Short mmCIF file of C-alpha atoms in Angstrom, two decimals:
data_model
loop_
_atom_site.label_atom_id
_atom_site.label_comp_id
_atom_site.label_asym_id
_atom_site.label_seq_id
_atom_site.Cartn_x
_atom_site.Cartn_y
_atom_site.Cartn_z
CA UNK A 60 0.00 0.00 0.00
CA UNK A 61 1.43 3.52 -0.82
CA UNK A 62 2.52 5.73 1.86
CA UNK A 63 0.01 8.39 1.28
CA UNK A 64 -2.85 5.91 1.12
CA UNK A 65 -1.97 4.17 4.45
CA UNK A 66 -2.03 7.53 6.07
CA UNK A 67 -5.71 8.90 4.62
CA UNK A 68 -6.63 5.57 5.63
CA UNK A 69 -5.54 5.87 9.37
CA UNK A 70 -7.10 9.23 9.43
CA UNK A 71 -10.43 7.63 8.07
CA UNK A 72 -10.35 4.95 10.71
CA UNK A 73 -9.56 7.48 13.65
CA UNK A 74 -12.69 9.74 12.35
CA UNK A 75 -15.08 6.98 11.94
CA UNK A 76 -13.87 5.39 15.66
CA UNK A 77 -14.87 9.39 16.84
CA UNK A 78 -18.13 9.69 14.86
CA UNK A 79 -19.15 5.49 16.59
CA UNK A 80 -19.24 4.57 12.47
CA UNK A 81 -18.72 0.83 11.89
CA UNK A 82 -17.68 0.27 7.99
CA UNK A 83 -16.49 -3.03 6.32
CA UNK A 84 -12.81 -3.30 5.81
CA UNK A 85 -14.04 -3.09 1.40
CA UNK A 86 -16.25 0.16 2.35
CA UNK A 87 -13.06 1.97 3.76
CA UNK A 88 -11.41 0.80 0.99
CA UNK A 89 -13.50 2.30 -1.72
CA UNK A 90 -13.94 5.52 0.40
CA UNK A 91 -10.19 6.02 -0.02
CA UNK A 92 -10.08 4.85 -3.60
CA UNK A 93 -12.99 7.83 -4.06
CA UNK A 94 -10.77 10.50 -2.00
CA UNK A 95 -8.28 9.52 -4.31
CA UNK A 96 -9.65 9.89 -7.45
CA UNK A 97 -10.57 13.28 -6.44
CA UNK A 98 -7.47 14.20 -5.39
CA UNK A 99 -6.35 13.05 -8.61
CA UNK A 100 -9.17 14.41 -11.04
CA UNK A 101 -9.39 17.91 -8.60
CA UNK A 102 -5.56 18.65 -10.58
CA UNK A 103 -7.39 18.83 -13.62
CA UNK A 104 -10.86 19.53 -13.55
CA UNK A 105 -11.12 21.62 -10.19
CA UNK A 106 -14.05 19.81 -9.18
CA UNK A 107 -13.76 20.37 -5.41
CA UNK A 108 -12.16 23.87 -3.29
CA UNK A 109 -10.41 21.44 -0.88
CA UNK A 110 -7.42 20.06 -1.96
CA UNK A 111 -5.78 18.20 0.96
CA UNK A 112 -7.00 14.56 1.16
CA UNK A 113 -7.12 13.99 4.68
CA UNK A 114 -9.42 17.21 4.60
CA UNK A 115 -11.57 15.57 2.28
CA UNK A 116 -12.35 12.57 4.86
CA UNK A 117 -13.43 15.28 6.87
CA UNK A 118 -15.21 17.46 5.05
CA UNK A 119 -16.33 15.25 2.64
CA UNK A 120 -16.88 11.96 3.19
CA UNK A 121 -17.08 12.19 6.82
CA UNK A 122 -19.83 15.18 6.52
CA UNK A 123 -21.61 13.31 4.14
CA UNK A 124 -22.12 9.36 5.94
CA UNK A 125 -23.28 11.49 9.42
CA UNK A 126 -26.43 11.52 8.41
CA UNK A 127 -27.23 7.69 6.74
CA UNK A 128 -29.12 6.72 10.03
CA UNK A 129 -31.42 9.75 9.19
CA UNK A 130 -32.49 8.62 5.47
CA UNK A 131 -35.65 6.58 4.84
CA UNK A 132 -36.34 4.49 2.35
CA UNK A 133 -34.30 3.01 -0.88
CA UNK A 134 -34.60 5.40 -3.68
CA UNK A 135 -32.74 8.31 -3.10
CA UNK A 136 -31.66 11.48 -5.86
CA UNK A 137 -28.82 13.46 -4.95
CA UNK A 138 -29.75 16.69 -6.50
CA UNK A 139 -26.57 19.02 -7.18
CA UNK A 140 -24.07 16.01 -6.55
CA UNK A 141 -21.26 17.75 -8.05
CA UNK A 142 -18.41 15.26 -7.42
CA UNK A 143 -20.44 13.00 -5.57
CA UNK A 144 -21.32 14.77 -2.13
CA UNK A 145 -22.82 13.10 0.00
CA UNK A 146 -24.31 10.40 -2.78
CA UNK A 147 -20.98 8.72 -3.36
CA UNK A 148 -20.24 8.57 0.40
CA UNK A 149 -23.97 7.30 0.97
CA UNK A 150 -23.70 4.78 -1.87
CA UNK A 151 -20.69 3.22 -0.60
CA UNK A 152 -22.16 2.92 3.28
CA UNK A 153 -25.59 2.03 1.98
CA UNK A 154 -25.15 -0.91 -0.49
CA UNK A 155 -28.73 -1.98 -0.33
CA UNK A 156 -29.78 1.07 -1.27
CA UNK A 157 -30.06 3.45 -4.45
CA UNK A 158 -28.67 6.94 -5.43
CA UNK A 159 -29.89 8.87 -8.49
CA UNK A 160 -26.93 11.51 -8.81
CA UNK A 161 -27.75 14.46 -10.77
CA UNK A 162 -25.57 17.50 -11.89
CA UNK A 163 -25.56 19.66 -14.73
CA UNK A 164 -22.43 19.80 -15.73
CA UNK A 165 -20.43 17.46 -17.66
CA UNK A 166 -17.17 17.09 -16.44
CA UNK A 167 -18.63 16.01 -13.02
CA UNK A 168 -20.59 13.05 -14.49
CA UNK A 169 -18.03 12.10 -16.56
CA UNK A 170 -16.05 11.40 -13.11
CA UNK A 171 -18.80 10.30 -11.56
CA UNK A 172 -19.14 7.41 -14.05
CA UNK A 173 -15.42 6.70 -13.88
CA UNK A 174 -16.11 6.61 -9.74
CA UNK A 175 -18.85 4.20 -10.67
CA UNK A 176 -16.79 1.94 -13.09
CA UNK A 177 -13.62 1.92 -10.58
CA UNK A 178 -15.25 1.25 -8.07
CA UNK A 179 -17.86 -1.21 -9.09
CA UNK A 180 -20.48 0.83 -7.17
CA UNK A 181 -24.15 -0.91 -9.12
CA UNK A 182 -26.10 1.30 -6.35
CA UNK A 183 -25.38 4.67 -8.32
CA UNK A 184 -26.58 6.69 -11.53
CA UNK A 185 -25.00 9.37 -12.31
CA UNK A 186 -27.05 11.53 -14.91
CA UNK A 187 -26.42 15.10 -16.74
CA UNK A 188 -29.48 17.10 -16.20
CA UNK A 189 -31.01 20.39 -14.92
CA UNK A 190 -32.73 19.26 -11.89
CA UNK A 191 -36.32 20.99 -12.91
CA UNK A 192 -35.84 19.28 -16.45
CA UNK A 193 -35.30 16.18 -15.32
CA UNK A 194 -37.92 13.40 -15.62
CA UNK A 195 -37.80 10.68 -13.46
CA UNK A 196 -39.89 6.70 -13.06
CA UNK A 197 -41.27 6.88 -9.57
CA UNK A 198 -41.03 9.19 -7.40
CA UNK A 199 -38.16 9.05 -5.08
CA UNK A 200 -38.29 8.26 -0.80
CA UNK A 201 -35.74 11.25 -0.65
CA UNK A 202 -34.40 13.79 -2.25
CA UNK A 203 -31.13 14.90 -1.09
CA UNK A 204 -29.20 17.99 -1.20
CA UNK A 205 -25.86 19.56 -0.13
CA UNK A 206 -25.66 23.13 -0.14
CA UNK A 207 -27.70 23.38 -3.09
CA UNK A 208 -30.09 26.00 -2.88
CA UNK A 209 -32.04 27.70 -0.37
CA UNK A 210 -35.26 24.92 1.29
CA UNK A 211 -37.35 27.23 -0.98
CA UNK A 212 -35.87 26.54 -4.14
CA UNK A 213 -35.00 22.99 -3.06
CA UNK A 214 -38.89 22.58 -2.61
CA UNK A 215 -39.86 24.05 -5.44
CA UNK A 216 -37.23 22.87 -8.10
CA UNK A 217 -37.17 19.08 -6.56
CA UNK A 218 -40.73 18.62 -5.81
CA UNK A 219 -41.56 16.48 -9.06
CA UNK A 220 -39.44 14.01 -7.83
CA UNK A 221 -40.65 13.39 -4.51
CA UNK A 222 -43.16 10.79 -3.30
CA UNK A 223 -46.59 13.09 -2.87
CA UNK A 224 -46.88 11.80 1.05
CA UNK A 225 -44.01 9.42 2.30
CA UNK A 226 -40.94 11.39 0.19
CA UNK A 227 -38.35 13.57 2.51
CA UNK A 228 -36.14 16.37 1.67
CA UNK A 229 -33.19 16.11 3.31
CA UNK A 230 -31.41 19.49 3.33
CA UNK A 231 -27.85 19.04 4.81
CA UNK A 232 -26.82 22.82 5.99
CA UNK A 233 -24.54 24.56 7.71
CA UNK A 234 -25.27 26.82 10.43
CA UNK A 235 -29.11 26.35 11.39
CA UNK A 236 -31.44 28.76 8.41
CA UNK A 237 -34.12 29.58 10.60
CA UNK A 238 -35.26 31.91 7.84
CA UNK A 239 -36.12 30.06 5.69
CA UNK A 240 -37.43 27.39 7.69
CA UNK A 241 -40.43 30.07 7.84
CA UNK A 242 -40.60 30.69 4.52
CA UNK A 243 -41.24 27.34 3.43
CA UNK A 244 -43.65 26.72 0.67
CA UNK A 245 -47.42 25.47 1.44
CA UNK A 246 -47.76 21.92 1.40
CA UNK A 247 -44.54 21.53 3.08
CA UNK A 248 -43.58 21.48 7.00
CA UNK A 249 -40.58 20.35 8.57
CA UNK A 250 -40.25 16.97 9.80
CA UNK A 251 -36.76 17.58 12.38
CA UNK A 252 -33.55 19.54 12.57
CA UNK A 253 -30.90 17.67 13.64
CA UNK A 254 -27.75 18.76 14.90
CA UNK A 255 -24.74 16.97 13.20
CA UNK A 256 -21.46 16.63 14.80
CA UNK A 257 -18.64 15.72 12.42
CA UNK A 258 -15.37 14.97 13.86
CA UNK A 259 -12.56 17.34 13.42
CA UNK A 260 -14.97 19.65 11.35
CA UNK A 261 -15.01 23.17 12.02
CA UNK A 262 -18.41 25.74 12.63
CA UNK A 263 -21.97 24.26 12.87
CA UNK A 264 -24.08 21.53 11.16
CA UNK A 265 -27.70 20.20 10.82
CA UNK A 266 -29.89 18.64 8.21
CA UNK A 267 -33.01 19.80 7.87
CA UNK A 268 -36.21 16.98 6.81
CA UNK A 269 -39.08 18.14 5.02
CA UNK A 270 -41.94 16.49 4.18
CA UNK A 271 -45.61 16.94 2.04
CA UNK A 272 -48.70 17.60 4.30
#
């Protein structure tokens, strides 16, 4: 194993021994194959600000898996995926469930399908597409987003793709938007607020569930 890989993967097992996360020795694996491939694709195609890998466990993958014991159901669409985050992450620590990821842009789904084909990772579809364009089978249990857009335009842009009474949003934010939490769209209340706490990750975060009266 390469030096630099041993060490990201001592730093994932120290966070994930902090956060109480139990992964398979494979998941770890293919959570440091993703942070590298990042790393590596970041060089070229600036997909992500952070550049340090062990930063990426942490504000990455790490901020991404906190909140798996939070989503219900199978059928999930990461809306806004961008490299991945949190539906790669999710993917990889869910395996018996299924993430839609969708981003406009096609240099991110071009890595996202090379993620997918390294990685072997059946439980993900990437797919280029404005998120109020695209057209999905059934509705999805949850619709997932990571500072994407205001709960306003999440709601209003996403809600096509939700299930009409069991569907969640599931807003991951940073510092609590009680704003907008009153501004929220008729038809829609919030289900909880949790407070997240990420190891080793600096200032405040919560994800926000909404669901359809």
């Amino acid at each position: 194993m390469p030096e630099r890989i041993f060490i990201v993967l001592n730093k994932l097992e120290l966070l994930l021994t902090k956060a109480r996360i139990k992964l398979s020795q494979q998941q770890k694996q293919q959570l440091i194959a993703y942070v590298d491939m990042l790393n590596k694709w970041n060089k070229t195609y600036n997909l992500t600000s952070v550049r340090d890998p062990e930063q990426m466990l942490v504000r990455h993958i790490m901020d991404s898996i906190i909140v798996s014991p939070y989503l219900q159901g199978y059928r999930f669409i990461d809306v806004g995926t961008g490299p991945g985050l949190p539906g790669i992450p999710l993917a990889i620590v869910r395996p018996d469930s299924h993430f839609t990821l969708l981003d406009s842009l096609g240099k991110r789904v071009r890595f996202l399908r090379q993620v997918q084909h390294e990685l072997s990772l059946a439980n993900i579809e990437p797919v280029q597409s404005r998120v109020e364009e695209y057209l999905s089978g059934p509705p999805f249990d949850g619709v997932i987003s990571r500072a994407f857009a205001s709960l306003q335009d999440m709601v209003s842009w996403c809600n096509h793709l939700s299930k009409p009474i069991h569907g969640r949003f599931y807003a991951l934010k940073g510092v609590l938007p009680e704003e907008e939490l009153t501004m929220l769209p008729s038809g829609i209340s919030v289900d909880s607020v949790i407070q997240l706490d990420v190891p080793e990750l600096e200032g405040q975060r919560h994800l926000v569930i909404l669901k359809s009266n």
